[in-house]
XYZ file of C-alpha atoms in Angstrom:
686
model
C 111.559 173.818 61.084
C 112.956 177.316 61.248
C 116.723 177.239 60.853
C 119.016 178.689 63.504
C 120.073 181.673 61.392
C 116.468 182.706 60.793
C 115.645 182.116 64.460
C 118.526 184.342 65.516
C 117.495 187.132 63.135
C 113.854 186.826 64.130
C 114.668 187.043 67.796
C 117.089 189.930 67.431
C 114.823 191.930 65.132
C 111.331 191.052 66.389
C 111.861 189.208 69.660
C 113.919 191.818 71.476
C 111.498 194.492 70.365
C 108.659 192.381 71.700
C 110.469 191.806 74.967
C 111.169 195.504 75.357
C 107.587 196.345 74.520
C 106.325 193.876 77.090
C 108.169 195.763 79.791
C 107.620 199.316 78.589
C 104.131 198.998 77.145
C 105.305 200.118 73.693
C 103.653 198.665 70.621
C 104.898 195.356 69.264
C 105.355 195.720 65.496
C 103.342 193.412 63.321
C 105.605 190.713 61.878
C 104.192 187.650 60.190
C 106.440 184.610 60.554
C 104.073 182.864 58.166
C 102.278 185.244 55.774
C 98.570 184.552 55.935
C 98.786 182.826 59.320
C 96.286 183.615 62.079
C 96.629 186.991 63.758
C 97.299 187.261 67.487
C 97.085 190.281 69.782
C 99.468 189.850 72.698
C 99.884 191.369 76.143
C 102.855 190.058 78.101
C 104.991 190.990 81.061
C 108.528 190.279 82.272
C 107.592 189.292 85.823
C 109.973 189.979 88.729
C 110.380 186.274 89.577
C 111.450 184.628 86.324
C 112.369 187.920 84.584
C 111.414 186.028 81.443
C 108.994 186.624 78.600
C 108.662 185.560 74.977
C 105.017 184.998 74.077
C 105.131 187.234 71.015
C 108.290 185.515 69.776
C 107.124 181.914 70.157
C 103.811 182.801 68.527
C 105.735 184.206 65.544
C 107.830 181.070 65.318
C 104.606 179.054 65.389
C 103.195 180.878 62.365
C 101.137 183.686 63.890
C 101.105 187.271 62.781
C 101.651 189.099 66.054
C 100.567 192.569 67.139
C 100.447 194.184 70.541
C 97.034 194.228 72.177
C 95.667 197.723 71.663
C 94.669 198.633 75.192
C 92.521 201.516 73.992
C 90.214 199.274 71.950
C 87.782 196.498 72.901
C 88.588 192.897 72.036
C 86.153 192.874 69.149
C 88.013 195.764 67.506
C 91.473 194.147 67.531
C 91.045 192.489 64.085
C 92.702 189.278 65.264
C 91.877 185.610 65.702
C 93.613 185.082 69.034
C 93.972 187.300 72.100
C 96.770 185.989 74.312
C 97.716 187.074 77.833
C 101.220 186.021 78.820
C 102.232 184.452 82.097
C 101.926 186.671 85.181
C 100.605 189.576 83.134
C 98.048 190.143 85.874
C 100.894 191.635 87.932
C 100.755 194.483 85.416
C 97.967 197.013 85.969
C 97.424 197.108 82.199
C 96.028 193.566 82.363
C 93.693 194.157 85.300
C 92.494 197.403 83.791
C 91.880 195.892 80.371
C 90.064 192.727 81.447
C 87.982 194.762 83.875
C 86.984 197.377 81.331
C 86.581 195.010 78.376
C 85.287 191.808 79.979
C 82.077 191.846 77.948
C 84.004 192.522 74.759
C 86.285 189.546 75.437
C 83.179 187.400 75.758
C 81.773 188.839 72.527
C 85.103 188.217 70.796
C 84.958 184.540 71.741
C 81.270 184.253 70.891
C 82.086 185.483 67.409
C 84.627 182.716 66.809
C 87.773 184.093 68.426
C 90.070 182.323 70.894
C 91.236 183.852 74.187
C 94.317 182.315 75.844
C 95.150 183.109 79.467
C 98.469 181.591 80.586
C 99.776 181.249 84.161
C 98.705 184.126 86.428
C 99.232 185.023 90.078
C 96.302 183.788 92.118
C 96.526 186.630 94.638
C 95.645 189.106 91.892
C 93.067 187.049 90.044
C 92.346 183.577 91.338
C 89.148 183.469 89.273
C 89.573 184.342 85.608
C 87.582 187.572 85.709
C 86.142 187.837 82.223
C 84.746 184.345 81.635
C 81.018 184.129 80.901
C 78.879 183.120 83.883
C 78.438 179.577 82.562
C 82.202 178.969 82.729
C 84.589 179.228 85.638
C 88.220 178.571 86.555
C 89.886 179.398 89.875
C 93.626 179.237 90.458
C 95.317 178.070 93.661
C 98.802 178.375 95.153
C 99.850 174.913 93.931
C 102.945 174.823 91.683
C 104.203 171.804 89.713
C 107.091 170.633 87.547
C 105.109 167.798 85.949
C 102.447 167.839 83.237
C 100.391 164.853 82.073
C 98.123 164.598 79.024
C 94.486 164.252 80.083
C 92.732 164.584 76.732
C 95.522 162.957 74.714
C 93.604 163.106 71.437
C 92.978 166.848 71.578
C 95.018 168.710 68.935
C 96.680 170.952 71.539
C 97.875 167.885 73.458
C 98.527 165.399 70.661
C 101.179 167.706 69.182
C 103.459 167.307 72.207
C 106.009 164.508 72.606
C 105.306 162.161 75.528
C 108.220 161.112 77.734
C 107.485 158.467 80.397
C 103.819 159.434 80.362
C 104.535 163.151 80.686
C 104.630 166.108 78.323
C 106.574 169.368 78.460
C 109.542 167.722 80.146
C 113.098 169.042 80.418
C 112.228 172.683 81.054
C 114.511 175.125 82.878
C 114.743 174.339 86.589
C 114.170 177.951 87.655
C 110.950 178.360 85.676
C 108.341 175.873 86.780
C 106.178 174.542 84.011
C 102.972 175.190 85.975
C 102.422 177.967 88.471
C 99.186 178.723 90.382
C 97.499 175.626 89.028
C 93.716 175.574 88.630
C 91.945 174.225 91.698
C 88.310 174.367 90.607
C 86.423 174.887 87.381
C 82.940 174.916 85.895
C 81.714 173.706 82.481
C 85.236 173.420 81.016
C 87.151 170.499 79.536
C 90.422 169.495 81.154
C 93.159 168.964 78.546
C 96.298 168.620 80.711
C 96.894 168.062 84.398
C 99.818 168.244 86.799
C 99.262 164.888 88.477
C 98.946 161.449 86.929
C 95.624 160.940 88.706
C 94.099 163.825 86.761
C 93.979 166.431 89.504
C 95.308 170.001 89.297
C 94.377 170.942 85.716
C 96.897 173.135 83.919
C 95.043 173.592 80.613
C 91.271 173.884 80.250
C 89.055 174.624 77.262
C 85.675 176.302 77.443
C 83.212 176.907 74.623
C 81.344 180.187 74.272
C 79.299 180.815 71.155
C 81.441 179.991 68.127
C 84.726 180.513 69.976
C 86.846 179.221 72.808
C 88.484 180.258 76.076
C 91.747 178.544 77.022
C 92.739 178.879 80.677
C 96.162 177.625 81.642
C 98.697 177.643 84.451
C 101.498 176.774 82.020
C 104.535 179.007 81.503
C 105.191 177.957 77.915
C 105.927 181.550 76.949
C 108.712 182.047 79.506
C 111.522 181.330 77.077
C 113.753 184.406 76.739
C 115.440 187.030 78.872
C 115.421 190.766 78.191
C 118.439 190.450 75.875
C 116.683 187.866 73.733
C 118.766 184.905 74.899
C 116.974 181.627 75.430
C 116.355 180.630 79.036
C 115.092 177.178 78.092
C 116.921 174.091 76.806
C 116.540 173.533 73.076
C 114.090 170.654 73.565
C 111.875 172.755 75.834
C 111.887 175.613 73.351
C 110.846 173.153 70.644
C 107.969 171.998 72.864
C 106.777 175.579 73.282
C 106.886 176.193 69.536
C 105.115 172.867 68.934
C 102.314 173.800 71.303
C 101.797 177.220 69.758
C 102.002 175.743 66.241
C 99.196 173.389 67.232
C 97.393 176.413 68.656
C 97.634 178.159 65.261
C 95.927 175.226 63.596
C 93.378 175.008 66.390
C 92.514 178.719 66.039
C 91.937 178.112 62.333
C 89.603 175.212 63.085
C 87.681 177.300 65.589
C 87.258 180.037 62.979
C 86.131 177.420 60.464
C 83.725 175.802 62.904
C 85.521 172.432 62.753
C 87.211 172.415 66.175
C 86.425 169.446 68.445
C 83.262 169.729 70.479
C 83.916 170.801 74.067
C 82.540 168.180 76.433
C 83.113 169.565 79.942
C 85.061 167.496 82.432
C 83.036 167.120 85.638
C 84.856 168.532 88.607
C 85.183 165.931 91.361
C 83.460 166.733 94.642
C 85.462 169.047 96.876
C 85.917 168.296 100.557
C 82.997 169.790 102.481
C 83.534 172.850 104.639
C 81.418 173.053 107.748
C 78.888 172.798 109.119
C 79.240 176.020 111.061
C 76.726 177.015 113.705
C 76.123 180.718 113.339
C 73.693 183.013 115.133
C 71.708 181.227 117.822
C 69.232 182.935 120.155
C 66.477 181.651 122.427
C 64.206 180.287 119.715
C 66.143 180.092 116.450
C 69.441 179.059 114.881
C 71.243 179.838 111.647
C 73.366 176.990 110.270
C 75.900 177.189 107.438
C 77.785 174.724 105.253
C 79.613 174.399 101.958
C 78.954 170.748 101.055
C 81.406 170.667 98.134
C 78.903 169.161 95.680
C 77.857 170.552 92.313
C 75.162 173.148 92.981
C 73.483 172.367 89.660
C 73.005 168.706 90.627
C 72.462 169.013 94.369
C 70.381 172.142 94.683
C 67.919 171.175 97.403
C 68.958 170.171 100.919
C 67.263 169.046 104.106
C 68.265 169.894 107.663
C 66.778 167.869 110.500
C 67.095 169.255 114.046
C 66.415 167.045 117.073
C 66.215 167.529 120.839
C 66.831 164.833 123.451
C 63.120 164.986 124.301
C 62.303 163.464 120.918
C 61.120 166.741 119.370
C 62.353 167.359 115.836
C 61.838 169.669 112.904
C 62.893 169.556 109.263
C 63.880 172.594 107.221
C 64.684 172.737 103.519
C 67.229 175.068 101.950
C 68.906 175.624 98.609
C 72.573 175.625 97.734
C 73.492 179.121 96.502
C 75.899 179.428 93.552
C 75.861 183.207 94.094
C 77.333 182.602 97.559
C 80.118 180.228 96.476
C 77.902 177.127 96.560
C 77.162 177.550 100.256
C 74.060 176.660 102.204
C 72.281 178.729 104.868
C 69.580 177.108 106.998
C 67.328 179.133 109.317
C 65.661 177.010 111.993
C 62.870 178.404 114.188
C 60.522 177.085 116.846
C 63.298 176.121 119.258
C 63.203 176.198 123.061
C 65.537 178.402 125.116
C 68.450 176.807 126.938
C 68.120 173.510 125.065
C 70.686 171.364 123.263
C 69.926 170.286 119.727
C 71.663 167.973 117.255
C 71.317 168.488 113.518
C 71.950 166.641 110.258
C 72.234 168.185 106.787
C 71.838 166.006 103.658
C 71.041 166.547 99.967
C 67.527 165.666 98.874
C 68.846 163.479 96.063
C 71.244 160.589 96.581
C 74.899 161.642 96.458
C 77.096 158.522 96.398
C 79.894 158.687 98.953
C 78.644 161.883 100.593
C 78.588 161.746 104.384
C 75.861 163.696 106.174
C 76.977 166.956 107.783
C 76.302 166.852 111.502
C 76.646 169.155 114.492
C 75.044 170.454 117.657
C 74.300 173.664 119.528
C 72.568 174.944 122.651
C 70.105 177.798 122.422
C 70.541 180.896 124.529
C 69.191 180.947 128.078
C 65.985 182.962 128.513
C 66.650 186.689 128.736
C 66.335 187.913 132.322
C 66.495 184.437 133.867
C 69.511 183.611 136.058
C 72.129 181.957 133.874
C 75.830 181.318 133.403
C 77.336 181.521 129.926
C 80.932 180.880 128.897
C 81.943 182.669 125.731
C 85.293 182.388 123.962
C 86.782 185.294 122.025
C 89.883 185.811 119.938
C 91.570 187.639 117.082
C 94.517 187.189 114.736
C 93.947 183.492 114.162
C 96.144 180.918 112.430
C 95.089 179.482 109.076
C 96.903 176.237 109.836
C 95.930 173.510 112.301
C 96.369 174.683 115.877
C 95.401 173.136 119.217
C 94.055 176.460 120.520
C 90.641 175.594 119.075
C 90.595 172.301 120.958
C 91.556 174.181 124.136
C 88.505 176.421 123.664
C 86.305 173.326 123.637
C 88.081 171.809 126.619
C 87.569 175.016 128.617
C 83.810 174.582 128.330
C 83.056 177.533 126.052
C 79.478 177.394 124.774
C 79.973 180.015 122.034
C 82.754 181.908 120.272
C 83.336 185.371 118.789
C 85.864 185.999 116.000
C 87.154 189.543 116.539
C 88.919 190.038 113.211
C 91.959 188.941 111.219
C 90.114 185.641 111.286
C 91.406 184.696 108.766
C 94.117 186.743 107.080
C 92.854 187.429 103.546
C 95.035 190.366 102.441
C 93.515 190.509 98.971
C 90.646 192.255 97.232
C 90.157 189.337 94.858
C 86.863 187.544 95.477
C 88.117 184.050 94.695
C 91.192 184.525 96.885
C 89.057 185.778 99.776
C 86.641 182.870 99.440
C 89.495 180.371 99.223
C 91.123 181.714 102.381
C 87.856 181.721 104.332
C 87.219 178.170 103.152
C 90.687 176.969 104.135
C 90.308 178.625 107.536
C 87.000 176.959 108.375
C 88.201 173.608 107.009
C 90.894 173.240 109.663
C 89.909 170.149 111.653
C 90.191 171.907 115.028
C 88.130 174.905 113.923
C 85.653 172.637 112.168
C 85.015 170.680 115.384
C 84.486 173.860 117.360
C 82.291 175.596 114.765
C 80.037 172.543 114.405
C 79.363 172.411 118.147
C 78.651 175.996 119.264
C 77.397 179.333 117.929
C 80.115 181.373 116.195
C 79.782 185.072 115.404
C 82.324 187.372 113.792
C 83.373 190.787 112.616
C 86.468 191.734 110.640
C 89.604 193.811 111.073
C 92.107 195.074 108.515
C 93.507 191.790 107.182
C 90.148 190.122 106.511
C 88.712 193.436 105.288
C 91.553 194.156 102.863
C 95.137 194.446 104.102
C 97.261 195.932 106.822
C 95.974 199.320 108.013
C 93.371 199.525 105.224
C 90.368 201.821 105.514
C 87.102 202.324 103.675
C 88.766 203.475 100.470
C 90.024 199.936 99.805
C 89.063 199.131 96.212
C 88.326 195.448 96.827
C 86.046 195.843 99.824
C 82.908 194.728 97.986
C 84.652 191.456 97.207
C 85.900 190.913 100.747
C 82.455 191.705 102.119
C 80.903 189.214 99.703
C 83.323 186.530 100.876
C 82.725 187.412 104.535
C 78.958 187.149 104.088
C 79.366 183.888 102.155
C 81.352 182.281 104.985
C 79.598 183.574 108.102
C 76.139 183.020 109.557
C 75.556 186.158 111.622
C 71.967 187.286 112.133
C 72.669 190.393 110.042
C 75.416 191.992 107.955
C 75.467 195.780 108.166
C 72.779 197.574 106.227
C 71.383 198.049 102.744
C 71.808 201.260 100.758
C 68.551 202.594 102.227
C 69.803 202.033 105.779
C 67.677 198.978 106.599
C 69.309 196.094 108.434
C 70.437 193.253 106.171
C 69.520 189.759 107.283
C 69.952 188.271 103.800
C 73.284 187.441 102.168
C 73.079 190.205 99.602
C 75.218 193.176 98.625
C 75.208 195.824 101.317
C 77.293 198.179 103.417
C 79.437 196.974 106.284
C 79.192 193.817 108.391
C 78.270 195.113 111.868
C 75.803 193.087 113.947
C 74.800 192.294 117.526
C 73.572 189.304 119.475
C 72.534 188.387 122.982
C 73.348 185.202 124.831
C 71.757 185.143 128.264
C 73.238 187.900 130.423
C 75.654 189.153 127.724
C 74.934 191.253 124.650
C 77.757 191.791 122.156
C 77.793 194.708 119.710
C 80.176 193.767 116.893
C 81.207 197.022 115.232
C 82.633 197.503 111.752
C 85.383 200.169 111.965
C 86.655 199.469 108.416
C 83.961 199.743 105.743
C 82.919 203.358 106.422
C 86.236 204.698 107.713
C 87.558 207.746 105.867
C 84.670 207.705 103.388
C 83.149 211.023 104.464
C 82.740 213.556 107.265
C 82.189 212.299 110.781
C 78.801 212.583 112.439
C 80.745 213.589 115.584
C 82.958 216.253 113.949
C 82.209 217.409 110.409
C 85.783 218.655 110.017
C 87.159 215.136 110.493
C 86.760 211.782 108.723
C 84.280 209.225 110.012
C 85.042 205.751 111.281
C 81.613 204.198 111.952
C 79.481 206.120 109.493
C 76.221 207.750 110.547
C 73.904 204.786 109.921
C 76.056 202.459 112.038
C 76.166 205.108 114.768
C 72.370 205.396 114.745
C 72.107 201.601 114.908
C 74.534 201.372 117.833
C 72.668 203.997 119.851
C 69.325 202.291 119.261
C 70.699 198.862 120.194
C 72.434 200.108 123.346
C 69.290 201.935 124.493
C 67.172 198.840 123.955
C 69.527 196.373 125.625
C 68.457 194.840 128.926
C 71.491 192.546 129.157
C 73.434 192.695 132.409
C 76.748 192.942 130.563
C 77.309 194.713 127.238
C 80.464 194.211 125.173
C 81.190 196.941 122.618
C 83.567 195.044 120.357
C 85.907 196.267 117.631
C 88.744 194.549 115.826
C 90.983 197.582 116.281
C 91.928 198.704 119.793
C 90.189 201.530 121.649
C 93.342 203.578 122.364
C 96.602 204.440 120.594
C 98.595 201.540 119.152
C 101.743 203.560 119.590
C 103.081 203.086 116.077
C 102.811 204.876 112.736
C 99.591 203.135 111.698
C 96.223 204.874 111.855
C 93.892 201.946 112.493
C 93.061 202.524 116.127
C 90.357 204.472 117.949
C 92.825 207.189 118.946
C 92.713 208.217 115.267
C 88.952 208.707 115.655
C 88.985 209.975 119.240
C 86.008 212.268 118.544
C 83.797 209.296 117.645
C 85.114 207.186 120.514
C 84.347 210.053 122.923
C 80.856 210.390 121.467
C 80.171 206.695 122.041
C 81.365 206.841 125.639
C 79.569 210.136 126.289
C 76.369 208.520 125.012
C 76.776 205.559 127.397
C 77.334 207.974 130.291
C 74.478 210.325 129.380
C 72.005 207.484 128.891
C 73.219 205.818 132.114
C 73.642 202.477 130.362
C 75.127 200.003 132.844
C 77.348 196.986 132.252
C 79.395 198.266 129.293
C 82.985 197.245 128.588
C 85.231 197.359 125.513
C 86.663 194.451 123.512
C 89.354 194.471 120.824
C 92.276 192.554 119.285
C 94.660 193.264 116.382
C 97.940 194.182 118.082
C 99.443 190.718 118.802
C 99.587 191.591 122.502
C 97.010 190.927 125.223
C 96.108 193.699 127.663
C 93.525 194.727 130.262
C 93.032 198.463 130.855
C 90.861 200.342 133.356
C 90.038 203.930 132.323
C 88.316 204.779 135.608
C 84.762 206.195 135.865
C 84.652 207.377 132.248
C 81.019 206.331 131.745
C 79.827 206.794 135.319
C 81.542 203.604 136.441
C 84.914 202.005 135.753
C 85.312 201.372 132.019
C 87.472 198.376 131.077
C 89.020 197.347 127.774
C 89.954 193.713 127.172
C 92.445 193.211 124.298
C 92.997 189.612 123.213
C 95.611 188.859 120.535
C 97.032 186.765 118.915
C 95.577 183.297 118.535
C 98.494 182.450 116.223
C 102.157 182.365 117.199
C 103.437 185.798 116.134
C 103.625 188.523 118.791
C 104.640 192.192 118.473
C 106.338 193.240 121.744
C 106.716 196.871 120.615
C 102.932 197.314 120.755
C 102.830 196.566 124.453
C 103.117 200.302 125.059
C 103.024 202.026 128.468
C 99.689 203.424 129.630
C 98.511 204.879 132.941
C 95.389 202.735 132.510
C 97.209 199.432 132.020
C 96.408 196.808 134.659
C 97.670 193.611 132.987
C 99.560 192.803 129.814
C 101.333 189.859 128.229
C 103.254 189.341 125.022
C 101.864 185.848 124.700
C 101.231 183.741 121.562
C 98.280 181.402 121.066
C 95.916 183.120 123.495
C 92.129 183.511 123.682
C 89.722 185.155 126.097
C 87.324 183.107 128.191
C 84.443 185.347 129.256
C 82.114 183.996 131.932
C 78.935 185.947 132.746
C 77.106 184.631 135.777
C 73.760 186.012 136.964
C 72.990 183.069 139.221
C 74.817 184.832 142.077
C 73.414 187.726 144.127
C 75.710 190.305 142.518
C 76.243 189.022 138.951
C 79.864 188.627 137.908
C 81.807 189.048 134.702
C 85.120 187.173 134.636
C 87.596 187.574 131.768
C 90.472 185.082 131.689
C 93.282 185.118 129.130
C 94.291 181.493 128.432
C 96.948 180.049 126.136
C 96.581 176.889 124.076
C 98.309 174.809 126.781
C 95.679 175.864 129.304
C 97.899 178.229 131.253
C 96.103 181.227 132.785
C 97.887 184.424 131.703
C 95.848 186.897 133.783
C 92.267 187.485 134.863
C 89.826 190.312 135.614
C 86.578 189.886 137.575
C 83.989 192.647 138.000
C 80.537 192.618 139.523
C 77.382 194.101 138.039
C 77.462 196.724 140.786
C 81.013 197.725 139.863
C 79.851 198.066 136.250
C 77.120 200.589 137.004
C 74.122 198.508 138.069
C 72.304 199.746 141.140
C 72.822 197.503 144.145
C-alpha cells in the first residue's frame, strides 16, 4: 500500500501535471510508480459533466509507467503494453481523430500482444467502439447505473475487487455514476461485469484478438480527481480503483506472457425483434423488412410465406444481413393487383422461444382502373409511444409515407443512427401500423444529420447506411455511376418514387446533394437536388400516367421565415426550374408536399404550372409546435399550430371527375382543416 505522504507527493507532482495535460493536450511526463512495471500510454479528458479525471494517476499508483499517448504516432509505435482511453475522451476531437486514423494500428497493437482499454464513452459520439476488429463488437446505449455485479467472478480483473452484498465497486461518489452509457449489445466478447444482478447491461467486456486483448467498459473508475488534484471519491472507492488497475497491471503482464485466461465469448441473449415492416408494394410485388433479433451467424437463412384468401401461396427465402445491422429484406413477386395478403417470416432452423413474425398488406390497384386509395402522411414523429399511429389505422389508411424527421437521429454515428431507427420502429403503435400496410419514407435534416444540416455533413454516409438498413423502399438514390439503386448498398442520396393506384409520389432528397457543388439551374449558385436527381425527377414526371402526382420534400417549398437555410426559398432557382418544367411539359395533377416546421398549412400559389398549384404542409406528429413558423403568406388558405397531426390523402377515380381530398387530422380524430380538388382543377382536360 502506498502511504499517504507518497500519495500526496505523487498526486501533486505527477497527478496534477497529468490532469493539466489531459485538458490542454500537453505531454504527460513518464513517471514509473513501480520501476519495471508495464508501460501505459494514456489519453484522458476532463469532461464537462463530472469535471473529473485521473486515469494517469491511478495507473501510476497501480504500478504502471505512464506516458501520454503520442497522437502523431500509430499504436504500434508507442512502445507500451497498454493503451488506455479515459472516460468520455470521445468528447475530445483528439480521440475521434486518433481512433479514426489509427484504427488498423490499434488492431495490430492488440494482435501483437498489447491490451487496449476503452472506459466509459458518450454513446452519441461513438456508440459502437470504432476500432474493434470485424469479429468483435460492442455498442453502448443511454443506460446509466450505480450498481455493478461480478459476472465472471474468477477472472483476475474481477476477483481483485471486494464484494459487498453481491456487488463490487460500491460506495462511489454520488455525482459520478459508476457506469455511464452501458453496453447494450456485443459480439464475440466475454462479459466480466454487469450492471444488473440478472447479468444484463455489461459494463466490462473482454475480447481476444491475436495475442492481445481489447477491454471495453462503461465504468468510470478513472474519475477520481478534480483539476486541483483533490480526490473526488471516498477513500474506499479510490482503493477500489487502484485495486482494479493493479489487477490490470498483472493481467497485462499475463497477456504479454501468453498466460492470460482464454476468452470464451458470452453469447448475447436474443434482442426483441423489430418489425416486420411492409415496405414498397406495387401491383405485383412487395418488399418486406424485419430485424428478428437473433444471432445472424446462427440464424442466417429465413423463409417468408405469403398467402391470399383464395388459398394461393408462395414461399420466398432470404438471408439475414450482418452488413445491414442483422436485418432481413424479402422481395416477393407474382402477386395480384388489389389483393390482400398475409405473411409469416420464420428462421429455417428451430429457434426456441422465437415467435413467427406476421403481417399483412394489400397490393396496389391496377394502374388506370377506377380506384380509391387512402394514404396517410406525416413528419416530425415521436420516438415514444403515441396514439397517433393507432388513429392512422382507425381512419382506414391503406398506406403511409414518412416525410422526414422520422425519427430524430441527430448524430453521424452509425450505431446511434441504427439504434434510433430501431427504437422508432419498435414502438408498439408504429409496429402495428408498419406490419399492416406499405410504408415509404424520405428524410429531412434530423434523420439526415442534425438541425439545418446540408450535404457537407461529415456523417451522412453513416446516416444513409442506417436509413437504408431500416427502410424497404423500392430504391435508394443512385450509385456513383448514376444508376438507380435497388440494393441496400453504399450510394448517393435516398430519393425514390412509387405509385399506388391513382397517386404517384416522388420522394425527393433535398439533403444529400445540397451545397455540394454548382446548381444545374444556376451555375453561380449551390445545388440542392444535384444533377442526377434532377434528371431522374424529369424522367419520372414525364413517364407518369397517375391522375395525381405528389412532389414531396421534407423541407417546405417556400420561406420558413427564420434564420435557417433549409427551405426551398434558399434554392428558389431550382424550385422555379421544377415548376417551369411541369408547366412546359403540361404535366397535370401535380401538387407539393412537405413537413419540418411543426406547423400545418395549406397554400394555393395560383396557376403557377398552368393550373392552381397547392402545397400541403403536415407537421408535427409529435407534441412540439413552433408558432413563430406560422408566417403570413398571400398564398395561405389554411393553417394550424396543432400537435399530433397527420395528413389523410384520399384519391378517388371512381367518380366522374376524380377527386383528391387532403384532411389534416389530430390523434383524437378531430378534423383540423380540409382541401378537396378535382382532376379538372388540377390540369386534366375535362
